[in-house]
mmCIF file of C-alpha atoms in Angstrom:
data_model
loop_
_atom_site.group_PDB
_atom_site.id
_atom_site.type_symbol
_atom_site.label_atom_id
_atom_site.label_comp_id
_atom_site.label_asym_id
_atom_site.label_seq_id
_atom_site.Cartn_x
_atom_site.Cartn_y
_atom_site.Cartn_z
ATOM 1 C CA LEU O 274 66.188 118.164 54.294
ATOM 2 C CA PHE O 275 69.671 117.689 55.705
ATOM 3 C CA CYS O 276 73.073 117.298 54.094
ATOM 4 C CA CYS O 277 75.454 114.475 54.876
ATOM 5 C CA ALA O 278 78.670 113.728 52.959
ATOM 6 C CA ASN O 279 77.567 116.172 50.230
ATOM 7 C CA ILE O 280 74.372 114.194 49.570
ATOM 8 C CA PHE O 281 71.086 115.986 50.115
ATOM 9 C CA VAL O 282 68.583 113.732 51.844
ATOM 10 C CA TYR O 283 64.881 114.557 51.698
ATOM 11 C CA TRP O 284 62.793 113.411 54.629
ATOM 12 C CA ASP O 285 59.510 113.102 52.714
ATOM 13 C CA VAL O 286 58.440 112.022 49.253
ATOM 14 C CA ASP O 287 56.572 115.253 48.430
ATOM 15 C CA THR O 288 59.728 117.312 48.965
ATOM 16 C CA LEU O 289 61.791 114.900 46.880
ATOM 17 C CA ASN O 290 59.284 115.037 44.006
ATOM 18 C CA SER O 291 58.870 118.815 44.033
ATOM 19 C CA THR O 292 62.537 119.819 44.272
ATOM 20 C CA ASP O 293 65.081 119.757 41.467
ATOM 21 C CA GLY O 294 67.831 120.134 44.063
ATOM 22 C CA LYS O 295 71.230 118.892 42.897
ATOM 23 C CA PHE O 296 69.631 117.224 39.865
ATOM 24 C CA GLY O 297 68.515 120.332 37.993
ATOM 25 C CA SER O 298 71.531 120.098 35.715
ATOM 26 C CA SER O 299 70.848 116.460 34.830
ATOM 27 C CA ARG O 300 67.744 117.475 32.907
ATOM 28 C CA VAL O 301 69.828 118.898 30.060
ATOM 29 C CA LEU O 302 71.587 115.582 29.441
ATOM 30 C CA SER O 303 68.768 114.361 27.199
ATOM 31 C CA SER O 304 67.971 115.912 23.834
ATOM 32 C CA LEU O 305 64.481 114.375 23.938
ATOM 33 C CA GLU O 306 61.624 116.839 23.898
ATOM 34 C CA ASN O 307 59.496 114.377 25.860
ATOM 35 C CA ARG O 308 61.213 112.376 28.566
ATOM 36 C CA PRO O 309 59.767 109.025 29.647
ATOM 37 C CA MET O 310 58.662 108.720 33.273
ATOM 38 C CA MET O 311 60.053 106.137 35.684
ATOM 39 C CA TYR O 312 58.002 105.617 38.821
ATOM 40 C CA THR O 313 58.921 104.000 42.072
ATOM 41 C CA PHE O 314 56.903 103.568 45.260
ATOM 42 C CA TYR O 315 57.827 104.426 48.822
ATOM 43 C CA GLU O 316 55.809 104.817 51.987
ATOM 44 C CA PRO O 317 57.681 105.195 55.295
ATOM 45 C CA ILE O 318 56.967 102.659 58.015
ATOM 46 C CA PHE O 319 56.949 103.874 61.601
ATOM 47 C CA PRO O 320 57.868 102.997 64.263
ATOM 48 C CA GLU O 321 61.269 101.924 62.947
ATOM 49 C CA GLU O 322 61.052 98.607 64.841
ATOM 50 C CA GLU O 323 58.300 97.458 62.473
ATOM 51 C CA ARG O 324 60.442 97.947 59.375
ATOM 52 C CA LYS O 325 61.416 94.660 57.689
ATOM 53 C CA THR O 326 63.630 96.095 54.940
ATOM 54 C CA GLY O 327 66.846 96.109 56.934
ATOM 55 C CA MET O 328 67.174 99.850 56.242
ATOM 56 C CA SER O 329 66.233 102.918 58.253
ATOM 57 C CA HIS O 330 64.027 105.682 56.860
ATOM 58 C CA LYS O 331 67.134 107.838 56.438
ATOM 59 C CA GLN O 332 68.842 105.086 54.421
ATOM 60 C CA ASP O 333 65.718 104.608 52.301
ATOM 61 C CA MET O 334 65.661 108.318 51.488
ATOM 62 C CA GLU O 335 69.347 108.249 50.566
ATOM 63 C CA MET O 336 68.611 105.340 48.218
ATOM 64 C CA LEU O 337 65.691 107.245 46.676
ATOM 65 C CA VAL O 338 67.955 110.209 45.985
ATOM 66 C CA ALA O 339 70.513 107.925 44.303
ATOM 67 C CA TRP O 340 67.712 106.223 42.305
ATOM 68 C CA ARG O 341 66.381 109.572 41.115
ATOM 69 C CA GLU O 342 69.804 110.860 40.112
ATOM 70 C CA ALA O 343 70.642 107.678 38.154
ATOM 71 C CA TRP O 344 67.435 107.633 36.102
ATOM 72 C CA GLU O 345 67.378 111.385 35.464
ATOM 73 C CA SER O 346 71.025 111.296 34.379
ATOM 74 C CA ALA O 347 70.004 108.590 31.896
ATOM 75 C CA GLY O 348 67.398 110.933 30.374
ATOM 76 C CA TRP O 349 64.273 109.954 32.304
ATOM 77 C CA ASP O 350 61.909 111.934 34.466
ATOM 78 C CA THR O 351 61.164 110.368 37.844
ATOM 79 C CA LYS O 352 58.431 110.374 40.434
ATOM 80 C CA VAL O 353 58.185 108.641 43.789
ATOM 81 C CA LEU O 354 54.627 107.429 44.334
ATOM 82 C CA SER O 355 53.130 106.871 47.780
ATOM 83 C CA MET O 356 49.902 105.886 49.501
ATOM 84 C CA ASN O 357 48.449 109.244 48.498
ATOM 85 C CA ASP O 358 48.690 108.085 44.870
ATOM 86 C CA ALA O 359 47.292 104.619 45.603
ATOM 87 C CA LYS O 360 44.219 106.230 47.170
ATOM 88 C CA LEU O 361 43.476 107.905 43.824
ATOM 89 C CA HIS O 362 42.708 104.532 42.243
ATOM 90 C CA PRO O 363 38.949 104.453 41.549
ATOM 91 C CA HIS O 364 38.617 101.036 43.213
ATOM 92 C CA TYR O 365 41.040 101.694 46.074
ATOM 93 C CA LYS O 366 38.582 101.069 48.903
ATOM 94 C CA ASP O 367 37.200 97.891 47.333
ATOM 95 C CA LEU O 368 40.652 96.490 46.569
ATOM 96 C CA LEU O 369 41.965 97.359 50.043
ATOM 97 C CA THR O 370 38.987 95.627 51.663
ATOM 98 C CA LYS O 371 39.518 92.565 49.452
ATOM 99 C CA LEU O 372 43.215 92.532 50.362
ATOM 100 C CA LYS O 373 42.611 92.819 54.101
ATOM 101 C CA ASN O 374 39.943 90.097 54.014
ATOM 102 C CA ALA O 375 42.265 87.766 52.090
ATOM 103 C CA MET O 376 45.107 88.433 54.556
ATOM 104 C CA GLU O 377 42.978 87.907 57.656
ATOM 105 C CA GLY O 378 44.498 85.249 59.889
ATOM 106 C CA LYS O 379 47.702 85.095 57.856
ATOM 107 C CA SER O 380 51.142 86.332 58.856
ATOM 108 C CA GLN O 381 51.582 89.863 57.605
ATOM 109 C CA ASP O 382 53.355 93.145 58.214
ATOM 110 C CA GLN O 383 53.080 96.686 56.884
ATOM 111 C CA SER O 384 55.646 96.145 54.138
ATOM 112 C CA GLU O 385 53.661 93.217 52.728
ATOM 113 C CA ILE O 386 50.494 95.303 52.512
ATOM 114 C CA LEU O 387 52.375 98.233 50.984
ATOM 115 C CA CYS O 388 53.846 96.106 48.191
ATOM 116 C CA PHE O 389 50.305 95.694 46.842
ATOM 117 C CA MET O 390 49.548 99.393 47.144
ATOM 118 C CA ARG O 391 52.126 100.298 44.502
ATOM 119 C CA TRP O 392 50.089 98.516 41.833
ATOM 120 C CA MET O 393 47.154 100.817 42.507
ATOM 121 C CA ALA O 394 49.451 103.854 42.680
ATOM 122 C CA VAL O 395 50.973 103.253 39.232
ATOM 123 C CA THR O 396 47.540 102.547 37.763
ATOM 124 C CA ALA O 397 46.208 105.830 39.146
ATOM 125 C CA ALA O 398 49.279 107.648 37.779
ATOM 126 C CA GLY O 399 48.452 106.429 34.265
ATOM 127 C CA GLY O 400 50.606 103.297 34.002
ATOM 128 C CA GLY O 401 53.953 103.127 32.246
ATOM 129 C CA TRP O 402 57.278 102.175 33.855
ATOM 130 C CA MET O 403 57.995 101.340 37.478
ATOM 131 C CA SER O 404 61.139 100.106 39.203
ATOM 132 C CA ASP O 405 62.139 99.320 42.761
ATOM 133 C CA TYR O 406 64.203 102.173 44.141
ATOM 134 C CA ASP O 407 67.295 99.970 44.276
ATOM 135 C CA VAL O 408 67.137 99.317 40.520
ATOM 136 C CA PHE O 409 69.368 101.545 38.378
ATOM 137 C CA PRO O 410 69.579 101.874 34.570
ATOM 138 C CA LEU O 411 72.249 100.045 32.583
ATOM 139 C CA THR O 412 71.234 99.954 28.913
ATOM 140 C CA LEU O 413 67.573 101.003 29.119
ATOM 141 C CA THR O 414 67.657 104.311 27.307
ATOM 142 C CA ALA O 415 65.181 107.160 27.464
ATOM 143 C CA GLU O 416 64.528 106.700 23.742
ATOM 144 C CA GLN O 417 63.473 103.101 24.412
ATOM 145 C CA GLY O 418 61.352 104.212 27.343
ATOM 146 C CA LEU O 419 59.170 106.459 25.191
ATOM 147 C CA LEU O 420 57.530 103.376 23.680
ATOM 148 C CA LEU O 421 56.134 100.728 26.033
ATOM 149 C CA PRO O 422 57.433 97.233 25.153
ATOM 150 C CA ASN O 423 55.127 94.576 23.729
ATOM 151 C CA ASN O 424 52.534 97.152 22.633
ATOM 152 C CA GLY O 425 51.816 98.068 26.245
ATOM 153 C CA GLN O 426 51.142 94.508 27.416
ATOM 154 C CA PHE O 427 52.176 94.074 31.031
ATOM 155 C CA THR O 428 55.856 93.097 31.109
ATOM 156 C CA THR O 429 58.187 92.038 33.903
ATOM 157 C CA PHE O 430 61.917 92.404 33.292
ATOM 158 C CA ASP O 431 63.076 90.306 36.264
ATOM 159 C CA GLY O 432 60.999 87.152 35.891
ATOM 160 C CA ILE O 433 58.444 86.964 38.706
ATOM 161 C CA ILE O 434 60.331 89.571 40.740
ATOM 162 C CA PRO O 435 58.476 92.896 40.324
ATOM 163 C CA SER O 436 61.630 95.016 40.307
ATOM 164 C CA LEU O 437 61.189 96.567 36.842
ATOM 165 C CA LEU O 438 57.768 96.604 35.183
ATOM 166 C CA SER O 439 55.982 98.242 32.282
ATOM 167 C CA GLY O 440 52.489 98.356 30.870
ATOM 168 C CA SER O 441 49.621 100.580 29.814
ATOM 169 C CA ALA O 442 47.235 101.970 32.426
ATOM 170 C CA ILE O 443 44.662 99.324 31.446
ATOM 171 C CA GLU O 444 47.258 96.573 31.885
ATOM 172 C CA TRP O 445 48.406 97.922 35.256
ATOM 173 C CA ASP O 446 44.798 98.006 36.443
ATOM 174 C CA ARG O 447 44.218 94.447 35.220
ATOM 175 C CA MET O 448 47.305 93.198 37.051
ATOM 176 C CA ALA O 449 46.494 95.190 40.211
ATOM 177 C CA HIS O 450 43.256 93.221 40.506
ATOM 178 C CA GLN O 451 45.004 89.948 39.681
ATOM 179 C CA VAL O 452 47.795 90.243 42.253
ATOM 180 C CA ILE O 453 45.304 91.059 45.003
ATOM 181 C CA ASP O 454 42.997 88.213 43.925
ATOM 182 C CA ALA O 455 46.001 85.874 44.163
ATOM 183 C CA VAL O 456 46.329 86.530 47.923
ATOM 184 C CA ASP O 457 43.498 84.039 48.467
ATOM 185 C CA LEU O 458 45.847 81.311 47.199
ATOM 186 C CA MET O 459 48.711 82.188 49.565
ATOM 187 C CA THR O 460 49.500 80.688 52.945
ATOM 188 C CA ASP O 461 52.774 82.480 53.651
ATOM 189 C CA HIS O 462 55.219 84.894 52.001
ATOM 190 C CA ILE O 463 52.298 87.164 51.207
ATOM 191 C CA ASN O 464 53.675 89.720 48.785
ATOM 192 C CA ASP O 465 53.360 90.722 45.158
ATOM 193 C CA MET O 466 56.283 88.528 44.071
ATOM 194 C CA THR O 467 54.493 85.450 45.395
ATOM 195 C CA ALA O 468 51.365 86.712 43.655
ATOM 196 C CA LEU O 469 53.139 86.923 40.284
ATOM 197 C CA SER O 470 54.574 83.440 40.809
ATOM 198 C CA LEU O 471 51.130 82.022 41.544
ATOM 199 C CA ILE O 472 49.548 83.809 38.587
ATOM 200 C CA SER O 473 52.281 82.484 36.309
ATOM 201 C CA ARG O 474 51.772 78.885 37.515
ATOM 202 C CA GLU O 475 48.096 78.666 38.402
ATOM 203 C CA ARG O 476 46.447 81.197 36.096
ATOM 204 C CA PRO O 477 48.142 80.981 32.697
ATOM 205 C CA GLU O 478 45.104 82.608 31.130
ATOM 206 C CA VAL O 479 46.115 85.805 32.936
ATOM 207 C CA ALA O 480 48.979 86.407 30.544
ATOM 208 C CA PHE O 481 51.862 88.767 31.103
ATOM 209 C CA VAL O 482 55.228 88.919 29.390
ATOM 210 C CA GLN O 483 58.211 87.709 31.428
ATOM 211 C CA GLN O 484 61.758 88.703 30.553
ATOM 212 C CA ARG O 485 65.014 88.282 32.460
ATOM 213 C CA LYS O 486 66.944 91.506 31.935
ATOM 214 C CA VAL O 487 67.656 92.853 35.440
ATOM 215 C CA LEU O 488 71.064 92.163 36.949
ATOM 216 C CA ARG O 489 70.638 90.571 40.371
ATOM 217 C CA GLU O 490 74.240 90.549 41.527
ATOM 218 C CA VAL O 491 77.251 92.817 41.509
ATOM 219 C CA ALA O 492 78.834 92.392 38.076
ATOM 220 C CA TYR O 493 82.466 92.085 39.142
ATOM 221 C CA SER O 494 84.841 89.361 37.995
ATOM 222 C CA SER O 495 87.469 90.503 40.504
ATOM 223 C CA ILE O 496 88.186 93.476 42.755
ATOM 224 C CA ASN O 497 87.398 96.712 40.875
ATOM 225 C CA LYS O 498 86.982 94.811 37.589
ATOM 226 C CA VAL O 499 83.526 94.762 35.989
ATOM 227 C CA ASP O 500 82.457 91.623 34.163
ATOM 228 C CA CYS O 501 80.906 93.149 31.035
ATOM 229 C CA PHE O 502 79.621 89.737 29.927
ATOM 230 C CA LYS O 503 77.201 89.696 32.868
ATOM 231 C CA THR O 504 75.782 93.099 31.912
ATOM 232 C CA GLU O 505 75.690 92.507 28.154
ATOM 233 C CA GLU O 506 71.947 92.006 27.719
ATOM 234 C CA MET O 507 70.765 93.536 31.006
ATOM 235 C CA VAL O 508 68.722 96.723 30.950
ATOM 236 C CA ALA O 509 69.057 97.549 34.669
#
């Protein structure tokens, strides 16, 4: 790891997951005996020229540190999942083959393939909560996180954008198969957001709960003034 501007930056996910680092003190902020787990997914893409995120690996790791600190300060435990976790899915090889066959001849890059891997990773981890690593808690408390919404039925909190998700392990596995099956219907923009959009429109029998509770823009009404109305019913 290296230190820049008093922020410790971990160069790999395993180190980030296994080190309390500057966040050891945040664990006492919650009085809960059992803390809910928030997962995210990250797999570095090298060489850097092939990255499509607009961020370098160093910047991604800085964001992961900030993500971890925010959720742990709000009373959650955190874990960054990677391809090593996706490979633990019992149907990993079959689903990867299906995905690659469906994507054959279509425009694709590493980031598009990786966005499908996170579904298998969360399933293998036992399901629960997952957020993108640029999603931070607003009103979603650790107490609320101990009980999965909608009796564990798969739930999106940002419409068809898979930025904050929850569901039981069975529901995550069901949706992992569905999003990969949906690739057959795509011609471009091959990613899991397009998959959720297609499932929502073309396969209504594959039900999942959609909510709109993630803030998509900076909630300022003017310079240095937060617009509380915009954050009123948002969980993250």
